[in-house]
mmCIF file of the C-alpha atoms, coordinates in Angstrom:
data_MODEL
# 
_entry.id   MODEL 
# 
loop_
_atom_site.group_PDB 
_atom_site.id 
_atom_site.type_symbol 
_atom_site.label_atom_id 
_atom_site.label_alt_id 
_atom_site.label_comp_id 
_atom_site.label_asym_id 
_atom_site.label_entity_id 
_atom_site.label_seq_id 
_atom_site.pdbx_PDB_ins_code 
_atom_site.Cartn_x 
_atom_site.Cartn_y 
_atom_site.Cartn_z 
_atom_site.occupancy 
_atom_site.B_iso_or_equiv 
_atom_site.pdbx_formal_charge 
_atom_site.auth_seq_id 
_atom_site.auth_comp_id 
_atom_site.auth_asym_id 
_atom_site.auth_atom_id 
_atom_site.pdbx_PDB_model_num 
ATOM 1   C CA . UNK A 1 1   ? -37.775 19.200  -16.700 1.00 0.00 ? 1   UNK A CA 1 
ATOM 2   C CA . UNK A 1 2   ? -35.004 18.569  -19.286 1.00 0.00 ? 2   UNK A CA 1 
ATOM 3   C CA . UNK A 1 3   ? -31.446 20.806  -18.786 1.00 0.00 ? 3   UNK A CA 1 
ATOM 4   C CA . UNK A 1 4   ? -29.640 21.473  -21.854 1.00 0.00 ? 4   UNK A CA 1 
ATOM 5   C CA . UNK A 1 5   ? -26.732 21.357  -20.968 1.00 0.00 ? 5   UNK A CA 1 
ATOM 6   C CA . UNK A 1 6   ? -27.219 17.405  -19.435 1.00 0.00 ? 6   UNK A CA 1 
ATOM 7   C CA . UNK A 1 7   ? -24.855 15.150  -21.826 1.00 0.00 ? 7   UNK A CA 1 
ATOM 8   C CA . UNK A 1 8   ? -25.742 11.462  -22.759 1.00 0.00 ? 8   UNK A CA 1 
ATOM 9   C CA . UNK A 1 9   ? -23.179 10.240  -20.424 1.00 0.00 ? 9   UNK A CA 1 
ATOM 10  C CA . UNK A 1 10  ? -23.793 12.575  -17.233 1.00 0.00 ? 10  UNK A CA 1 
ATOM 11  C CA . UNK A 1 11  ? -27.453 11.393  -17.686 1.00 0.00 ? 11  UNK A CA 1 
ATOM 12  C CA . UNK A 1 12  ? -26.043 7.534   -17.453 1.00 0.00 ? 12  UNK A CA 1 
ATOM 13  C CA . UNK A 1 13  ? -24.742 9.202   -13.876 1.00 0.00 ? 13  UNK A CA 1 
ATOM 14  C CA . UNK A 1 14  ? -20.895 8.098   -14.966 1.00 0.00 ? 14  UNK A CA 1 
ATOM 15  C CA . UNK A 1 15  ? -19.682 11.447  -13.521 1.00 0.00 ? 15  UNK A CA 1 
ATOM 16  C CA . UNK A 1 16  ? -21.260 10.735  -10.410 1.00 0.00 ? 16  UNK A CA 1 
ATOM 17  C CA . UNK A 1 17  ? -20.298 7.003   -10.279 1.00 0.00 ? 17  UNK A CA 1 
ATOM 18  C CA . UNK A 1 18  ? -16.887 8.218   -10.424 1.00 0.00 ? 18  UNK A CA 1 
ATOM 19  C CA . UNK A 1 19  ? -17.433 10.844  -7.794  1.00 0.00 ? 19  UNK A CA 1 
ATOM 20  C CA . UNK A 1 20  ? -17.918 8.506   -5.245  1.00 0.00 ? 20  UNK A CA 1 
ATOM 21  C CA . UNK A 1 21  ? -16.090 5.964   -6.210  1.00 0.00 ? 21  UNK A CA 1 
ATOM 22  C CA . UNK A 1 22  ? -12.598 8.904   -5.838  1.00 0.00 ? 22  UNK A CA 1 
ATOM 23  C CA . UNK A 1 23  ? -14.521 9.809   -2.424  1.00 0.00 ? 23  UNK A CA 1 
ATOM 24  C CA . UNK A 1 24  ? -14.604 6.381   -1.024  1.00 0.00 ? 24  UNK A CA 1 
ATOM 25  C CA . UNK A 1 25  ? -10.703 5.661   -2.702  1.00 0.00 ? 25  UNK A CA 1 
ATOM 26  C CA . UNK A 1 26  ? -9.955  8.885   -0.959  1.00 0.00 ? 26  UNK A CA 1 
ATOM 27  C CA . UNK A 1 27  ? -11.091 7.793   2.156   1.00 0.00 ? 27  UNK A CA 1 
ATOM 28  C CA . UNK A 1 28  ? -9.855  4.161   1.937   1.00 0.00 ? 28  UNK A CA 1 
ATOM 29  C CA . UNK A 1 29  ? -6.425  5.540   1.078   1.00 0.00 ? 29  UNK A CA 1 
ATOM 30  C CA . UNK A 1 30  ? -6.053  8.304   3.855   1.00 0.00 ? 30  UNK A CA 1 
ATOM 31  C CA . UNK A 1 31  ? -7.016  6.021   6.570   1.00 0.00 ? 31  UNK A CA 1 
ATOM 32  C CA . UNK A 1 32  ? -4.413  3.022   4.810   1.00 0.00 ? 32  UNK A CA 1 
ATOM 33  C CA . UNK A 1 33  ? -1.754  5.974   5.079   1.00 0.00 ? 33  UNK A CA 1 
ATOM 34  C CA . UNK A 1 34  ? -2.526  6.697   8.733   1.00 0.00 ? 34  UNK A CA 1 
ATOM 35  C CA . UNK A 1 35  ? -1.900  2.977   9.714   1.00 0.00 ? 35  UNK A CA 1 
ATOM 36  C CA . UNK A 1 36  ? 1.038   2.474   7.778   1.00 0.00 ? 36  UNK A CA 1 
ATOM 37  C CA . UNK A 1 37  ? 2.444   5.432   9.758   1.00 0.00 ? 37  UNK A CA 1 
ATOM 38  C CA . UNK A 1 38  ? 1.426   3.354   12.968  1.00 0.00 ? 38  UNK A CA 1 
ATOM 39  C CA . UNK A 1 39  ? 2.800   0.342   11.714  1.00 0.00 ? 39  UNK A CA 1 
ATOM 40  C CA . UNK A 1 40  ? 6.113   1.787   11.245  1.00 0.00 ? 40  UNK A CA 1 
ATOM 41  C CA . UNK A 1 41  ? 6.337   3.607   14.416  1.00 0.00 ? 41  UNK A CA 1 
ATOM 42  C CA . UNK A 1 42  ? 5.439   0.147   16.202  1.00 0.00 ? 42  UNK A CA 1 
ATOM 43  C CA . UNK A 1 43  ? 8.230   -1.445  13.628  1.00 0.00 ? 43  UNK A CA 1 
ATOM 44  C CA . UNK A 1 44  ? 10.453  0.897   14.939  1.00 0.00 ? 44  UNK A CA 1 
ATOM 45  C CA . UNK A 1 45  ? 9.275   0.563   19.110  1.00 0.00 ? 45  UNK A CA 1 
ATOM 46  C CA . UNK A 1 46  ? 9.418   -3.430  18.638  1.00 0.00 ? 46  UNK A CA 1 
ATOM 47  C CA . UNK A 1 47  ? 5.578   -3.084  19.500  1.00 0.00 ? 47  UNK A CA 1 
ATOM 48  C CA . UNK A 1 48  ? 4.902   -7.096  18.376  1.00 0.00 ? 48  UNK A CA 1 
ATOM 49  C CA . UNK A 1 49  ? 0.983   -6.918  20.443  1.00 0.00 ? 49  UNK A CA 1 
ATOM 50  C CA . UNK A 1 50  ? 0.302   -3.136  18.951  1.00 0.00 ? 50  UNK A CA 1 
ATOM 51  C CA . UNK A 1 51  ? 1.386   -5.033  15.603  1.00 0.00 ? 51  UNK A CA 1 
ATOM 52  C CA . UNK A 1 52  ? -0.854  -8.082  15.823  1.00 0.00 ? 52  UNK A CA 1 
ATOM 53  C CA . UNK A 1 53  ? -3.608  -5.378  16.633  1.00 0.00 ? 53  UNK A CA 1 
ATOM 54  C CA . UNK A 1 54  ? -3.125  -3.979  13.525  1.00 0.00 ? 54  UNK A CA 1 
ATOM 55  C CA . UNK A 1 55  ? -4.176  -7.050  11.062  1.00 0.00 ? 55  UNK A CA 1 
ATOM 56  C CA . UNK A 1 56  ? -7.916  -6.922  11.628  1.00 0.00 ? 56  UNK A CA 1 
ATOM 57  C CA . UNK A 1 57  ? -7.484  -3.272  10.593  1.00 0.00 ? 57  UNK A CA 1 
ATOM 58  C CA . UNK A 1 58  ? -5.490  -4.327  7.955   1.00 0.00 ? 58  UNK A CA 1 
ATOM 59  C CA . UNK A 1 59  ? -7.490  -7.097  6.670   1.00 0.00 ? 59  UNK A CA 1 
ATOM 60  C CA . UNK A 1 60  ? -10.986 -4.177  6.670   1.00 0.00 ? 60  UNK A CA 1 
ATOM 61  C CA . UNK A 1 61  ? -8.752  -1.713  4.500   1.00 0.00 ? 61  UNK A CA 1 
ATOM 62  C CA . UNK A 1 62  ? -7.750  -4.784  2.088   1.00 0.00 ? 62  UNK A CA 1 
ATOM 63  C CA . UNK A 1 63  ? -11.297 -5.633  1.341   1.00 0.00 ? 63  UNK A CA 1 
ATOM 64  C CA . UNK A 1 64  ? -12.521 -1.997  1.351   1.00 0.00 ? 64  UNK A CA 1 
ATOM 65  C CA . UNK A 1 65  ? -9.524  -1.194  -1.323  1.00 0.00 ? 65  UNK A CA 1 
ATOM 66  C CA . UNK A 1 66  ? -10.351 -4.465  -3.296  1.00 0.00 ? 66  UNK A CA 1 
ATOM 67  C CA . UNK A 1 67  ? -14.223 -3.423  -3.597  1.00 0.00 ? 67  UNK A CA 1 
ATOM 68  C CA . UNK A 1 68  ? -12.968 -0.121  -4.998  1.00 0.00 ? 68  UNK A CA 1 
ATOM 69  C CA . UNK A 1 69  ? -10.884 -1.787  -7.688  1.00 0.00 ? 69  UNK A CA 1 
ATOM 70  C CA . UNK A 1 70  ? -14.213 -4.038  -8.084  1.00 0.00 ? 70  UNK A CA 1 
ATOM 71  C CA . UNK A 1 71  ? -16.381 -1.147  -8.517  1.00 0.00 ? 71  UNK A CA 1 
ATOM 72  C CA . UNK A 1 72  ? -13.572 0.836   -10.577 1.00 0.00 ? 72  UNK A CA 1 
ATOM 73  C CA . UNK A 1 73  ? -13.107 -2.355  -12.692 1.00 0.00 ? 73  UNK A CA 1 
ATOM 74  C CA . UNK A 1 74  ? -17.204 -2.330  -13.490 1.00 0.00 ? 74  UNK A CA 1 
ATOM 75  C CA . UNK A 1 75  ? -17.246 1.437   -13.645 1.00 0.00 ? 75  UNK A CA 1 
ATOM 76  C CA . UNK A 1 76  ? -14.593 1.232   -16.442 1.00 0.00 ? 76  UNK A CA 1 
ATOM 77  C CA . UNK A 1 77  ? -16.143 -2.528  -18.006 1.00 0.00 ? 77  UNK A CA 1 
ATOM 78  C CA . UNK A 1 78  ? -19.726 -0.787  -18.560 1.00 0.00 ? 78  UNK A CA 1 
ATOM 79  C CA . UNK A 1 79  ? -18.073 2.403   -19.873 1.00 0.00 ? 79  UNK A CA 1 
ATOM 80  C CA . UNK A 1 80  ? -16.173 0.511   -22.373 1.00 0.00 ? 80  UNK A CA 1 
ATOM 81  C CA . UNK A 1 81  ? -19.881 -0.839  -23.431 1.00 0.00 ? 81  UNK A CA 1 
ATOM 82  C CA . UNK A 1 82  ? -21.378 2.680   -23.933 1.00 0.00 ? 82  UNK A CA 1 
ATOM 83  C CA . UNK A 1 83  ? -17.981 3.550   -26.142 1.00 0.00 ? 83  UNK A CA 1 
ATOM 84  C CA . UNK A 1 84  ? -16.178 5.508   -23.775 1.00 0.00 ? 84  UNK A CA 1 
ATOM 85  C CA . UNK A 1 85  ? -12.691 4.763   -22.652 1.00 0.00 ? 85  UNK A CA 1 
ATOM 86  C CA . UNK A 1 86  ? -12.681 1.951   -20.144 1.00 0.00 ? 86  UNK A CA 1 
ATOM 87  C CA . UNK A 1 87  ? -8.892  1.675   -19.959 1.00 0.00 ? 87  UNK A CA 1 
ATOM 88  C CA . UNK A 1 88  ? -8.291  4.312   -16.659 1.00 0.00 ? 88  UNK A CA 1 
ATOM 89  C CA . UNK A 1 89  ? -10.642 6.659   -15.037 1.00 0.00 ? 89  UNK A CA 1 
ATOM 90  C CA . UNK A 1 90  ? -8.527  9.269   -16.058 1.00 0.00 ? 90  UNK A CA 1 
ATOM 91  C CA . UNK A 1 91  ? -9.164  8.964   -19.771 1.00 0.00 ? 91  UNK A CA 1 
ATOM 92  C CA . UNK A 1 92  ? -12.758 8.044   -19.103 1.00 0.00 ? 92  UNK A CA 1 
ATOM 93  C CA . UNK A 1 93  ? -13.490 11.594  -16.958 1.00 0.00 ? 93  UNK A CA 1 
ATOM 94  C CA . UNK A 1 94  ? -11.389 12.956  -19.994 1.00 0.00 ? 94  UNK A CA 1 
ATOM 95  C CA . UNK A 1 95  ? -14.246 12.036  -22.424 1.00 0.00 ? 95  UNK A CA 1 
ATOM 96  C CA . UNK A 1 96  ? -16.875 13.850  -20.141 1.00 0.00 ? 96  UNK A CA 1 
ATOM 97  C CA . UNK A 1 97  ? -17.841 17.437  -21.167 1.00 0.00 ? 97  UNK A CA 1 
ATOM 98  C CA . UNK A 1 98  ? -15.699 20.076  -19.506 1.00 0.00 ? 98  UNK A CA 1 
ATOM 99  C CA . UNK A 1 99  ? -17.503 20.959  -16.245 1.00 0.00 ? 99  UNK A CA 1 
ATOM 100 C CA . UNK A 1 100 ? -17.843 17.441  -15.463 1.00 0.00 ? 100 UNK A CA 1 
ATOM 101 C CA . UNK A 1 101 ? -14.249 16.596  -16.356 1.00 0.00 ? 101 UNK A CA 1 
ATOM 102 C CA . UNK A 1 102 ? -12.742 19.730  -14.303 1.00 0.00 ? 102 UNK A CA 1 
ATOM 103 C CA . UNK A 1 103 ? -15.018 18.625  -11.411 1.00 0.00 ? 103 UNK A CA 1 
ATOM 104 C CA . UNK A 1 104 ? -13.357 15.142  -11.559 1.00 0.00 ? 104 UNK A CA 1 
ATOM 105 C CA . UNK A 1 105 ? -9.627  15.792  -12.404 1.00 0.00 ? 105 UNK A CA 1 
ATOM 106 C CA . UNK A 1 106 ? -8.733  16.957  -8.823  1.00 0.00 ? 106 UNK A CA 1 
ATOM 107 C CA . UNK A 1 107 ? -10.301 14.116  -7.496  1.00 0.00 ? 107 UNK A CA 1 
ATOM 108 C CA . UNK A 1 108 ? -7.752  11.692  -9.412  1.00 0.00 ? 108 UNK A CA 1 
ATOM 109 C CA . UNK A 1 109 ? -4.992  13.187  -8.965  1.00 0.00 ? 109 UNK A CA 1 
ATOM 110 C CA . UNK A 1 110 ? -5.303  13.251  -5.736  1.00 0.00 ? 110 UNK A CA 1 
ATOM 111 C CA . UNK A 1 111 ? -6.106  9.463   -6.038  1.00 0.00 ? 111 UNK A CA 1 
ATOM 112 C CA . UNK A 1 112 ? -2.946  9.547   -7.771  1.00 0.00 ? 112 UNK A CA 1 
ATOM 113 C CA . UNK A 1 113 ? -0.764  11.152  -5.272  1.00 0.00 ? 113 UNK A CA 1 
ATOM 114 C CA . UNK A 1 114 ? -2.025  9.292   -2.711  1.00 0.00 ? 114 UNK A CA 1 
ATOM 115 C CA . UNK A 1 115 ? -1.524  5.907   -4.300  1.00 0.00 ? 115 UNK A CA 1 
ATOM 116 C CA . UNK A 1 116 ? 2.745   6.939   -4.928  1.00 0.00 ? 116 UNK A CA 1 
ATOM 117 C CA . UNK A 1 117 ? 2.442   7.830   -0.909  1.00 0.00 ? 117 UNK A CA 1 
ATOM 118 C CA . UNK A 1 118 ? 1.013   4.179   0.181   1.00 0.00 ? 118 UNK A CA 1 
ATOM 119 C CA . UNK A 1 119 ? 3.253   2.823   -2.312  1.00 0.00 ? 119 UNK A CA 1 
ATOM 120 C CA . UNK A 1 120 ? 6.540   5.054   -0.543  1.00 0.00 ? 120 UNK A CA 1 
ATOM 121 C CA . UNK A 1 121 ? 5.313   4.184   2.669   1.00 0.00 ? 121 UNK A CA 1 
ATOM 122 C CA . UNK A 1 122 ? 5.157   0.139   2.232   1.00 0.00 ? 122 UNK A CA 1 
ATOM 123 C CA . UNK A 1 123 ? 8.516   0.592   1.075   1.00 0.00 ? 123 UNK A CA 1 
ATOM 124 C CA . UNK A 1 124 ? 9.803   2.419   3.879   1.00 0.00 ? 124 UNK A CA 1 
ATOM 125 C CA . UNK A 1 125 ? 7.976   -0.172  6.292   1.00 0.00 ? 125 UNK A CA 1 
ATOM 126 C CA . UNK A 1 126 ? 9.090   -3.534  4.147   1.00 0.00 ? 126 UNK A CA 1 
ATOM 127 C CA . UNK A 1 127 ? 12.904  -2.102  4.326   1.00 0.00 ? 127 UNK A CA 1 
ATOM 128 C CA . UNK A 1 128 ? 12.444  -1.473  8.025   1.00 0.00 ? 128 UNK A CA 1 
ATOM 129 C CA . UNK A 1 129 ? 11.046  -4.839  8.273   1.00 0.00 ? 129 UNK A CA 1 
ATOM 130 C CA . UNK A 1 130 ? 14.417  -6.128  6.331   1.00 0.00 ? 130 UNK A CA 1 
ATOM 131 C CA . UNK A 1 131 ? 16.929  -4.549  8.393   1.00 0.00 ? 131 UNK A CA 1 
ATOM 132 C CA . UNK A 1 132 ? 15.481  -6.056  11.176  1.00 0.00 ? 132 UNK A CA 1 
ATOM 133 C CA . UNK A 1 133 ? 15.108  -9.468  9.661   1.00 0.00 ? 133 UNK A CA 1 
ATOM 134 C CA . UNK A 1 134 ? 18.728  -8.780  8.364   1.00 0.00 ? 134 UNK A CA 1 
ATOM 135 C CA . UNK A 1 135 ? 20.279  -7.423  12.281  1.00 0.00 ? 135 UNK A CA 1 
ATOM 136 C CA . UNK A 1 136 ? 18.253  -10.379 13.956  1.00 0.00 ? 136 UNK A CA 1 
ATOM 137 C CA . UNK A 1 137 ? 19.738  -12.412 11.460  1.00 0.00 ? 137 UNK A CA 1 
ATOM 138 C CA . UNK A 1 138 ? 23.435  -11.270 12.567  1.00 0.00 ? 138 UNK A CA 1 
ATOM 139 C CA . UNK A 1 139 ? 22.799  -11.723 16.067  1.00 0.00 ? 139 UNK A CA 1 
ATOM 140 C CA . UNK A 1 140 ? 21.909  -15.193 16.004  1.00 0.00 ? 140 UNK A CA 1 
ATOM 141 C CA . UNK A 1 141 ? 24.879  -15.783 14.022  1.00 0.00 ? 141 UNK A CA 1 
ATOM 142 C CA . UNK A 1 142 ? 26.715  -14.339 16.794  1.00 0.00 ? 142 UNK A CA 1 
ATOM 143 C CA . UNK A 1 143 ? 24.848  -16.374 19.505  1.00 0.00 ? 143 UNK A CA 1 
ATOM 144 C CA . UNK A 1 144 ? 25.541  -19.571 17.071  1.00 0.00 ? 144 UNK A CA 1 
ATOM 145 C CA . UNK A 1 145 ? 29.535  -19.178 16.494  1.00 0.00 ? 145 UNK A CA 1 
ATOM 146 C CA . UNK A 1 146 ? 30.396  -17.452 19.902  1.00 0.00 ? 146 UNK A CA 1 
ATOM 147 C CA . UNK A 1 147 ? 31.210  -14.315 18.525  1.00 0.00 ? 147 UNK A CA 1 
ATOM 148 C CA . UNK A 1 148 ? 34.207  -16.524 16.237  1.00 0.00 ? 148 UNK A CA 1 
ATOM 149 C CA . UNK A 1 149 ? 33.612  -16.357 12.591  1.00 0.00 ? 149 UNK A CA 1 
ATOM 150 C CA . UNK A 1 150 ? 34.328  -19.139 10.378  1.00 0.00 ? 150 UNK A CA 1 
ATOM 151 C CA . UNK A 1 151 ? 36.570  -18.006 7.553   1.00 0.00 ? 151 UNK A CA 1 
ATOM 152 C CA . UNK A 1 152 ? 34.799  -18.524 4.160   1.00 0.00 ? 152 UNK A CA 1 
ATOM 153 C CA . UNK A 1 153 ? 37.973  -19.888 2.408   1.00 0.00 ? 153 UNK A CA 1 
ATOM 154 C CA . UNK A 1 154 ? 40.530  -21.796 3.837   1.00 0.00 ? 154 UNK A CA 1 
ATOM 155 C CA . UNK A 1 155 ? 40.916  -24.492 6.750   1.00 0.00 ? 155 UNK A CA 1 
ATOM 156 C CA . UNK A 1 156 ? 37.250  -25.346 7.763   1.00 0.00 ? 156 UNK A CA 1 
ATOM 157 C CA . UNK A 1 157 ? 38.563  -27.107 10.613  1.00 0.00 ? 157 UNK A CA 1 
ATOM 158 C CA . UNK A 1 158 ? 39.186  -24.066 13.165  1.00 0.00 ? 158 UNK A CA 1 
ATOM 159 C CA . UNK A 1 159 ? 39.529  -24.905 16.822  1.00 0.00 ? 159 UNK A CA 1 
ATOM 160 C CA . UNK A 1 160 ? 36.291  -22.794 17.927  1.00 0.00 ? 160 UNK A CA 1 
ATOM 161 C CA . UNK A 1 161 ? 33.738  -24.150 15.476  1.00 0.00 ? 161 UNK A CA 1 
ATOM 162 C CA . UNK A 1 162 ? 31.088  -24.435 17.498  1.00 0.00 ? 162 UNK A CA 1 
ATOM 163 C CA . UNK A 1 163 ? 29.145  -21.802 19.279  1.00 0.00 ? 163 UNK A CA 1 
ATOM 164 C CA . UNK A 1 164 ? 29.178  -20.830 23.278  1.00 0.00 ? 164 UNK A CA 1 
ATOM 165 C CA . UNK A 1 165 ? 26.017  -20.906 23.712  1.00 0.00 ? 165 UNK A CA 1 
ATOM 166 C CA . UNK A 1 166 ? 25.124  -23.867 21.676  1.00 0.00 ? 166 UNK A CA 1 
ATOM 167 C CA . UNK A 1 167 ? 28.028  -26.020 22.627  1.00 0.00 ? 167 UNK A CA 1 
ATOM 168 C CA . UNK A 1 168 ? 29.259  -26.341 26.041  1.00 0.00 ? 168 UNK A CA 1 
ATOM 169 C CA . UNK A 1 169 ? 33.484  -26.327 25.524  1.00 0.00 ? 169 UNK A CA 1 
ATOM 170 C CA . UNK A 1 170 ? 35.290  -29.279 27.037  1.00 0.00 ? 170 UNK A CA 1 
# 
């Protein structure tokens, strides 16, 4: 049985290739959010054993979000073959006829949304990770001069130029 209204390219199941594809990217994404979120509350906490935790995790959501791109990347290669757009999924599911293109659009925007949220949220976590880097950085400075900075200009040759903990003072 033949339906009318089935188009050459929902036929070649391209709407439903990109279906799933959004569904697992959906899924991939909200459970990438969720451990960024734990990885900056354990940034935050100094929670180095919760952190190392975290990198199998991490590693699983890399792959899984690298065999979407894969798949995308075919998805848009064997498009391009038939003579649709094969540049973004969002001008492929454009080309589709209406119902199938109005099924699809929430689906990658969401995508969208979601992508500018993991991409705030590394932010937020790599800056945390800076000022960290940055205050640790201070504080062995601190530990190394004795508390005594060394002017930047001038007479290198200051009477404290060594560090109390470091040096032991004559």
């Amino acid at each position: 049985m033949h339906d009318m209204n089935t188009s050459p390219t929902n036929a070649d199941g391209i709407e439903e290739q990109v279906a799933n594809l959004l569904s697992d990217l959906a899924a991939t994404q909200g459970e990438l959010l969720d451990l960024l979120g734990r990885k900056r509350q354990m940034i935050a906490s100094r929670d180095r054993q919760g952190l190392n935790a975290l990198q199998a995790e991490e590693a699983k959501l890399a792959d899984r979000l690298m065999g979407c791109h894969q798949r995308r990347q075919a998805l848009l290669a064997g498009a391009a073959s038939r003579g649709l757009p094969g540049d973004s999924l969002q001008a492929l599911a454009a080309s589709l006829p209406r119902e199938e293109r109005q099924r699809l659009a929430p689906g990658i925007a969401d995508a969208r949304r979601r992508a500018r949220l993991v991409q705030h949220q590394s932010l937020t976590n790599w800056v945390l990770v800076q000022r960290t880097l940055l205050h640790l950085s201070q504080m062995i400075e601190i530990i190394a001069t004795g508390g005594q900075m060394r002017p930047t200009y001038g007479d290198s040759a200051s009477p404290r130029a060594g560090g109390a903990f470091v040096d032991q003072a004559v």
